[in-house]
CSV table of C-alpha atoms and ligand atoms in Angstrom, one decimal:
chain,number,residue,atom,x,y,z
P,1132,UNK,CA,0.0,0.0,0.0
P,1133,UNK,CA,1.7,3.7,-1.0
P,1134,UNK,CA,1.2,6.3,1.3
P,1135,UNK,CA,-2.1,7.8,0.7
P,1136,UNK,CA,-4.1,6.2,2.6
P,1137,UNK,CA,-7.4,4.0,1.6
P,1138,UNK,CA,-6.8,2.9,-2.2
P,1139,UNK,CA,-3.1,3.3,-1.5
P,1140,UNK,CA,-2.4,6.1,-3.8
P,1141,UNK,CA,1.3,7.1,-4.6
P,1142,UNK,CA,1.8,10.5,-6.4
P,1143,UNK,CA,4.7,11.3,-8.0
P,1144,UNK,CA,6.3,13.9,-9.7
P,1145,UNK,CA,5.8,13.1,-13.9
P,1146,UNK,CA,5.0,9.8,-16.1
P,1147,UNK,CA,9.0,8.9,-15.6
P,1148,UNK,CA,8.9,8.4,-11.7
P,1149,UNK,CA,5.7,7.0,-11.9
P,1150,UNK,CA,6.9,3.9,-14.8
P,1151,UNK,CA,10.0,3.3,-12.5
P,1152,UNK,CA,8.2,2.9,-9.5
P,1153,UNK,CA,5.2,0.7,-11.3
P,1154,UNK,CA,8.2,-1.2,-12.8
P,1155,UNK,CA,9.8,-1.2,-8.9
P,1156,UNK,CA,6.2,-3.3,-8.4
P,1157,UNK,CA,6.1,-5.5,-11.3
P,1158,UNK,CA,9.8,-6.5,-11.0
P,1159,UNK,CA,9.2,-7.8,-7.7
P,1160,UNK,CA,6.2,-9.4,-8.4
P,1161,UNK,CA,8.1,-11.4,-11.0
P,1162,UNK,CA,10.7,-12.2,-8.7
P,1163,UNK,CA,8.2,-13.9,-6.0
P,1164,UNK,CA,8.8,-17.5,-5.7
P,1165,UNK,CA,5.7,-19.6,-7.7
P,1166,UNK,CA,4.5,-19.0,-11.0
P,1167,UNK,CA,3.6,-15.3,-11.3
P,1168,UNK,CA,0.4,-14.4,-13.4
P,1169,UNK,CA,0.5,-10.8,-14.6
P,1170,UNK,CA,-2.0,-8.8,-16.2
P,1171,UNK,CA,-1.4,-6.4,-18.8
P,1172,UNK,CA,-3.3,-3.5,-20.3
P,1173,UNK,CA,-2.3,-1.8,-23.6
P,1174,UNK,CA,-2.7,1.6,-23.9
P,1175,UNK,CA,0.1,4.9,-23.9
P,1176,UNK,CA,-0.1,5.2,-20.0
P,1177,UNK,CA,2.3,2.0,-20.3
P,1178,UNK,CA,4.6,2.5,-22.9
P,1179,UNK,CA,7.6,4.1,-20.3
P,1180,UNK,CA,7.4,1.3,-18.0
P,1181,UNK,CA,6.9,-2.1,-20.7
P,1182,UNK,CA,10.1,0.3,-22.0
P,1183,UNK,CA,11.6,-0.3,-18.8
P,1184,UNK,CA,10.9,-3.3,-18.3
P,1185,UNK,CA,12.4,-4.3,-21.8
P,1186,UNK,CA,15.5,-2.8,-20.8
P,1187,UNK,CA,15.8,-4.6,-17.6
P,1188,UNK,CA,15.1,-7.7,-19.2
P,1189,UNK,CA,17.5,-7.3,-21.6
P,1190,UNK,CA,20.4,-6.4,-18.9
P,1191,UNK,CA,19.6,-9.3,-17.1
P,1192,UNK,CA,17.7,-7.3,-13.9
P,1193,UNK,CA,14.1,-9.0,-14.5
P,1194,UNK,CA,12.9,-12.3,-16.2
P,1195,UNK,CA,9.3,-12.9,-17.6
P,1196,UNK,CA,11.0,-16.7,-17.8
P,1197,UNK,CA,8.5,-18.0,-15.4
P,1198,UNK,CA,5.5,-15.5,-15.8
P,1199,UNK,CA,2.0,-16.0,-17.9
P,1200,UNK,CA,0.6,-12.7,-18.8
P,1201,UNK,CA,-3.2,-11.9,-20.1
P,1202,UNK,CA,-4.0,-9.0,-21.6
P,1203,UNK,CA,-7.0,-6.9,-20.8
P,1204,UNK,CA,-8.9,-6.5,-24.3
P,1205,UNK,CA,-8.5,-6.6,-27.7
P,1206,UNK,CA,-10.8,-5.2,-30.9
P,1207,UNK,CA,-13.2,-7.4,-32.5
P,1208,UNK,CA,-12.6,-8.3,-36.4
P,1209,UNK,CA,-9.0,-6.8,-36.2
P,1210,UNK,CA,-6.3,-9.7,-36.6
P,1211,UNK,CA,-3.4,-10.0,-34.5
P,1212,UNK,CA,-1.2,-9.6,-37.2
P,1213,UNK,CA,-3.1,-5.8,-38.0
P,1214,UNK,CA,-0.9,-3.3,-36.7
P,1215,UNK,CA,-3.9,-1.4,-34.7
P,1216,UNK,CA,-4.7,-4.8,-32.7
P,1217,UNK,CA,-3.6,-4.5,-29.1
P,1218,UNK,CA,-1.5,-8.2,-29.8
P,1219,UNK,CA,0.5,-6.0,-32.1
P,1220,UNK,CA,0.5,-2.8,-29.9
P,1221,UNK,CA,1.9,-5.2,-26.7
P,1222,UNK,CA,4.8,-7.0,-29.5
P,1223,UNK,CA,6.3,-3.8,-30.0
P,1224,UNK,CA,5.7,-2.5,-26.5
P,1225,UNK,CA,6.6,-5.2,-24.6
P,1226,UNK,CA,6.7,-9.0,-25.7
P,1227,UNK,CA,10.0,-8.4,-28.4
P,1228,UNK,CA,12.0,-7.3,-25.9
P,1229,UNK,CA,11.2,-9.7,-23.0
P,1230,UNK,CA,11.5,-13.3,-22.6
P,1231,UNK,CA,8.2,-14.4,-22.0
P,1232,UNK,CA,7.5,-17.6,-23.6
P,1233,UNK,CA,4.9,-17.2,-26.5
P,1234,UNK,CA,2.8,-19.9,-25.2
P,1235,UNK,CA,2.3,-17.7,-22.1
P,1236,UNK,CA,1.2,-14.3,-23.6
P,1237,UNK,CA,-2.8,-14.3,-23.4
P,1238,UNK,CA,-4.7,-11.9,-25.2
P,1239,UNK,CA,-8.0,-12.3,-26.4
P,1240,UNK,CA,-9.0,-12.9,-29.9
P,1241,UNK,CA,-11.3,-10.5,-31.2
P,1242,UNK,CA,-11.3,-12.8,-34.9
P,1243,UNK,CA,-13.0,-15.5,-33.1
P,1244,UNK,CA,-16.2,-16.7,-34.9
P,1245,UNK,CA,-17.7,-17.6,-31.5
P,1246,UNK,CA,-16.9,-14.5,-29.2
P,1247,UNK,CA,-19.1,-15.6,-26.1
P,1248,UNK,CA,-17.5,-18.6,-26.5
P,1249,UNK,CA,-13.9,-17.2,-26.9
P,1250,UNK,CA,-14.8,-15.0,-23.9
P,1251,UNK,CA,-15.3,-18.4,-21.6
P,1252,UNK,CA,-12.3,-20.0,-22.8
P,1253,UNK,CA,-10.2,-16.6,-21.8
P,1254,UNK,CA,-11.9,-17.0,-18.4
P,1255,UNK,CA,-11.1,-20.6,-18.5
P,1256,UNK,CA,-7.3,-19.8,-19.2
P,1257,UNK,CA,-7.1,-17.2,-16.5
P,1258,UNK,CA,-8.6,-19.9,-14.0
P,1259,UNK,CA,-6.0,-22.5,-15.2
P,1260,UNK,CA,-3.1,-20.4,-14.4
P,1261,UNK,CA,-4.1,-20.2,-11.1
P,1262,UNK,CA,-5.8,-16.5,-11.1
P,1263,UNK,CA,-4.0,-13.0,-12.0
P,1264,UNK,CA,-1.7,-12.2,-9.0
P,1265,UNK,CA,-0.9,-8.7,-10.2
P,1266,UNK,CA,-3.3,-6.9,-13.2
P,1267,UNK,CA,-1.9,-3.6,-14.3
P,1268,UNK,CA,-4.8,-1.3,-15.1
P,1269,UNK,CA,-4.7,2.2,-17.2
P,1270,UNK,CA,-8.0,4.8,-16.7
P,1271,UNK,CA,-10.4,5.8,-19.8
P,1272,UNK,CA,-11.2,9.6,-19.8
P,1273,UNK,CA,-14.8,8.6,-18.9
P,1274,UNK,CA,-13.7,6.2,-16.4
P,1275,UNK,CA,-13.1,3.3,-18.4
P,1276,UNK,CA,-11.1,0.4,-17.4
P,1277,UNK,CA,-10.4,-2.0,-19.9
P,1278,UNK,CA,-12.7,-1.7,-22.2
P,1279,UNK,CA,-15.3,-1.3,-19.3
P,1280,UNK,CA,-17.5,1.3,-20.6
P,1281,UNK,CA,-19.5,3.1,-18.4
P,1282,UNK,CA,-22.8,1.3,-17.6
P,1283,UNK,CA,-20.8,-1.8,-17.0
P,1284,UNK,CA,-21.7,-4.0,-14.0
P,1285,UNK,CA,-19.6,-4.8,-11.1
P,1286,UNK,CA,-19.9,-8.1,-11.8
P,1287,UNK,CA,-19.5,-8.2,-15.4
P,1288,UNK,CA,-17.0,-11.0,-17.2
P,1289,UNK,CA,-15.2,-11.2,-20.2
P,1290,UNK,CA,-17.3,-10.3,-23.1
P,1291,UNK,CA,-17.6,-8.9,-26.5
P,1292,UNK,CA,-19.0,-4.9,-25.9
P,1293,UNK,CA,-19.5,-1.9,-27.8
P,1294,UNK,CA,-17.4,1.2,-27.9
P,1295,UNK,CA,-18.7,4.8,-26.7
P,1296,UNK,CA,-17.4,7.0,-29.6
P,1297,UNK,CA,-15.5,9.4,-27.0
P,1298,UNK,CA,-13.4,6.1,-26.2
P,1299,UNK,CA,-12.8,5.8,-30.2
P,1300,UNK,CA,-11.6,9.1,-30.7
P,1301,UNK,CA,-9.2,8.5,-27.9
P,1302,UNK,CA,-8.0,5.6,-29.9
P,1303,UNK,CA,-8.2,6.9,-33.6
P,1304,UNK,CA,-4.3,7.4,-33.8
P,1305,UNK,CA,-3.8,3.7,-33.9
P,1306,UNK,CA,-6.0,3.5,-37.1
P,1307,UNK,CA,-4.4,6.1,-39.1
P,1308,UNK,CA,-5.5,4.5,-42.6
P,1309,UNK,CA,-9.5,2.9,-41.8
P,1310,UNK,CA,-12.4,3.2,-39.1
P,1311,UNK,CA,-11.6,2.8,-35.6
P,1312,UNK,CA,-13.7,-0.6,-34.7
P,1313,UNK,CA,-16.6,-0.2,-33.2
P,1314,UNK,CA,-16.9,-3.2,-31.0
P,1315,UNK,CA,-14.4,-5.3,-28.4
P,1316,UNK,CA,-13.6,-7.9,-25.9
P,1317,UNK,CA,-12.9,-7.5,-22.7
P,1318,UNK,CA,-12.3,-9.1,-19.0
P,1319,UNK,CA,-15.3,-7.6,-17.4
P,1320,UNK,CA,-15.2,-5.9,-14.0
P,1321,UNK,CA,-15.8,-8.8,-11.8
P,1322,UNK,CA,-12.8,-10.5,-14.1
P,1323,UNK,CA,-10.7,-7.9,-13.2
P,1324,UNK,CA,-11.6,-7.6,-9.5
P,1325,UNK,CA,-10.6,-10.9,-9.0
P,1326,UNK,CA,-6.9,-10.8,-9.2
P,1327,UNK,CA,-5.4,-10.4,-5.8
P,1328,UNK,CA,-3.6,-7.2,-6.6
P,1329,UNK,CA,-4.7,-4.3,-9.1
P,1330,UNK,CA,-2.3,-1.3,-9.9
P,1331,UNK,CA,-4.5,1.7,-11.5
P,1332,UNK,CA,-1.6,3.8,-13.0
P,1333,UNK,CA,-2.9,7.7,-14.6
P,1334,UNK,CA,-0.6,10.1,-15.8
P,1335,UNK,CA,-2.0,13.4,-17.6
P,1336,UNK,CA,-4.0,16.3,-16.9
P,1337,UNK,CA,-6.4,14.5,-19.2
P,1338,UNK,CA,-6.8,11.7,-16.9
P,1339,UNK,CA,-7.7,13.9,-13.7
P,1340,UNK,CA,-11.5,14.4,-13.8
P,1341,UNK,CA,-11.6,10.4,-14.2
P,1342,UNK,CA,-9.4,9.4,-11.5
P,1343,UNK,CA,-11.2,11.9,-9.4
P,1344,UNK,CA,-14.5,10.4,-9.7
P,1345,UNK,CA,-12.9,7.0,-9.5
P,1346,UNK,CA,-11.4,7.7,-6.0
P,1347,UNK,CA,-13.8,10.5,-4.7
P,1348,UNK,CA,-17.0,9.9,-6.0
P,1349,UNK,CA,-19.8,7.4,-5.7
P,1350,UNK,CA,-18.9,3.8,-6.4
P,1351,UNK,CA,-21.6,3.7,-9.6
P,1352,UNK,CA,-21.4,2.0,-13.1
P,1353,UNK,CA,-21.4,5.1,-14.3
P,1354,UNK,CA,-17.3,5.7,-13.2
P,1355,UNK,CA,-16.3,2.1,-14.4
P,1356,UNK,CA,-12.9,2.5,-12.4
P,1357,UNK,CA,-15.1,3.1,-9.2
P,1358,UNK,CA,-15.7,-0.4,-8.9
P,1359,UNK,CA,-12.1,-0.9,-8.3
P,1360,UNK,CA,-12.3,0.2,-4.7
P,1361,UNK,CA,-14.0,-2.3,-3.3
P,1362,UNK,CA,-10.9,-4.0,-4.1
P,1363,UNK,CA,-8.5,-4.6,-0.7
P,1364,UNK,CA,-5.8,-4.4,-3.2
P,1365,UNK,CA,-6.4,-1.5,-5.1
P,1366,UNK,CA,-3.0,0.4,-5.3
P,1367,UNK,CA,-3.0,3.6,-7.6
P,1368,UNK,CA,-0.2,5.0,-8.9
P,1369,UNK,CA,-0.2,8.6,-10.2
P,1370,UNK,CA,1.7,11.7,-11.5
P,1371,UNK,CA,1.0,15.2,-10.1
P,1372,UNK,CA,-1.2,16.1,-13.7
P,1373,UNK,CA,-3.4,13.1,-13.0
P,1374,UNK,CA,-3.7,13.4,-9.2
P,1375,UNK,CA,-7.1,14.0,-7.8
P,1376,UNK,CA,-6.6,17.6,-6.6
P,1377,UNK,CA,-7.3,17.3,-2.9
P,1378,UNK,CA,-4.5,14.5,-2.8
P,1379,UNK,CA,-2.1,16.4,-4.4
P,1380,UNK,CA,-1.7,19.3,-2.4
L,605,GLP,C1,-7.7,1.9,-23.8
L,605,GLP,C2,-7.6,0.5,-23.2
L,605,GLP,C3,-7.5,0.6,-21.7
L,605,GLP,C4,-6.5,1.8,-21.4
L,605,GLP,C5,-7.2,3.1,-21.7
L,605,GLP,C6,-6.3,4.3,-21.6
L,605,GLP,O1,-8.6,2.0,-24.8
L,605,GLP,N1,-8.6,-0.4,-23.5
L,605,GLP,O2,-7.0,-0.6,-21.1
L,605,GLP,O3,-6.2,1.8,-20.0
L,605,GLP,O4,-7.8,3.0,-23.0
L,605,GLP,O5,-5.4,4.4,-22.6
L,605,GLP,P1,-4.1,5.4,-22.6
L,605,GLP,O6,-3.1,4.8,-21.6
L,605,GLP,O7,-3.6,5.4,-24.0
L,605,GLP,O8,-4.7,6.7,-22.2
């Protein structure tokens, strides 16, 4: 738990301090004795610390040897070998410059002709590696975690869902040449809230107003990240831009 108090929210100074101490958490994570079971979420929030953790991996500091990661979401009807699918995204991010084994890197598969069915067997998988020990979690600027848009239930699984369009123009960058897709699948809330630890990581003036009403305000399915307090686990990592107000001062 960081030092502020409840939901155990660190804030630090800018998105640097914040990836090295979120890579300070994952690294010893990895290094607990067992099999560790990491979650991962795509997204720009992560690209400093999957950097860092590249780089430690590749000096020898940190091993993904022994780990089995799942990713968060992916699109539906985009391939994993598009370069806007999140499998892509987390290749260049993270998994080609780590040694995690490819057998071991879970996302799920958004070309599946079945998607309720593809969203049991990612359940399934999770279950079979023994639960998530540590899920990283970015914030949506309308309170989205995951892809966990707001009217989502507390209790929600993994499951195919559709996009709000503010939540598609935050993502449009990725899809320079064609439509940002309009549908996805994704570890639902009570998925998520079943790992033993969670790390909410925000970074960005433009992530304030969310992680505001994720910490301060009512727990509703309006504020998807809300949920995430009932969570004993819940550790939040922040930079001063992202940092609900009152905490920060
Ligand atoms: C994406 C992902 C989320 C991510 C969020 C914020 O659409 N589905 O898992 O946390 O939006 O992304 P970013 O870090 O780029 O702001």
């Amino acid at each position: 738990m960081g030092p502020g108090g409840r939901a155990g929210l660190d804030v630090l100074a800018d998105p640097d301090a914040v990836a090295d101490r979120v890579a300070a958490l994952v690294g010893e994570y990895l290094s607990e004795p067992g099999a560790p079971v990491l979650g991962l979420a795509t997204g720009a929030t992560f690209e400093p610390l999957y950097r860092r953790l590249g780089l430690s991996c590749r000096a020898g500091d940190l091993s993904f040897a022994r780990a089995t990661c799942f990713n968060l979401d992916e699109y539906v009807g985009i391939g994993p070998g598009e370069p806007g699918s999140f499998r892509a995204a987390m290749r260049r991010a993270l998994f080609d410059h780590v040694d995690v084994r490819p057998e071991r890197m879970h996302i799920p598969d958004g070309t599946a002709p079945d998607l309720a069915r593809e969203a049991a067997r990612y359940e399934a998988a999770i279950v079979a590696a023994g639960g998530i020990g540590l899920q990283l979690l970015g914030i949506g600027r309308n309170g989205h975690v995951g892809f966990n848009e707001p009217g989502s239930s507390p209790t929600s699984r993994t499951r195919e869902v559709r996009l709000s369009d503010s939540t598609r123009e935050a993502n449009r960058p990725a899809f320079p040449a064609g439509a940002v897709p309009e549908r996805a699948i994704t570890m639902g809330l009570g998925t998520i809230l079943e790992a033993r630890r969670l790390v909410l990581v925000a970074t960005g003036g433009a992530k304030r107003a969310a992680l505001t009403a994720a910490l301060g305000g009512p727990i509703s399915p309006d504020c998807p990240a809300s949920a995430l307090r009932r969570h004993p686990g819940l550790h939040v990592v922040a930079d001063r831009e992202a940092a609900p107000l009152a905490r920060a001062a």
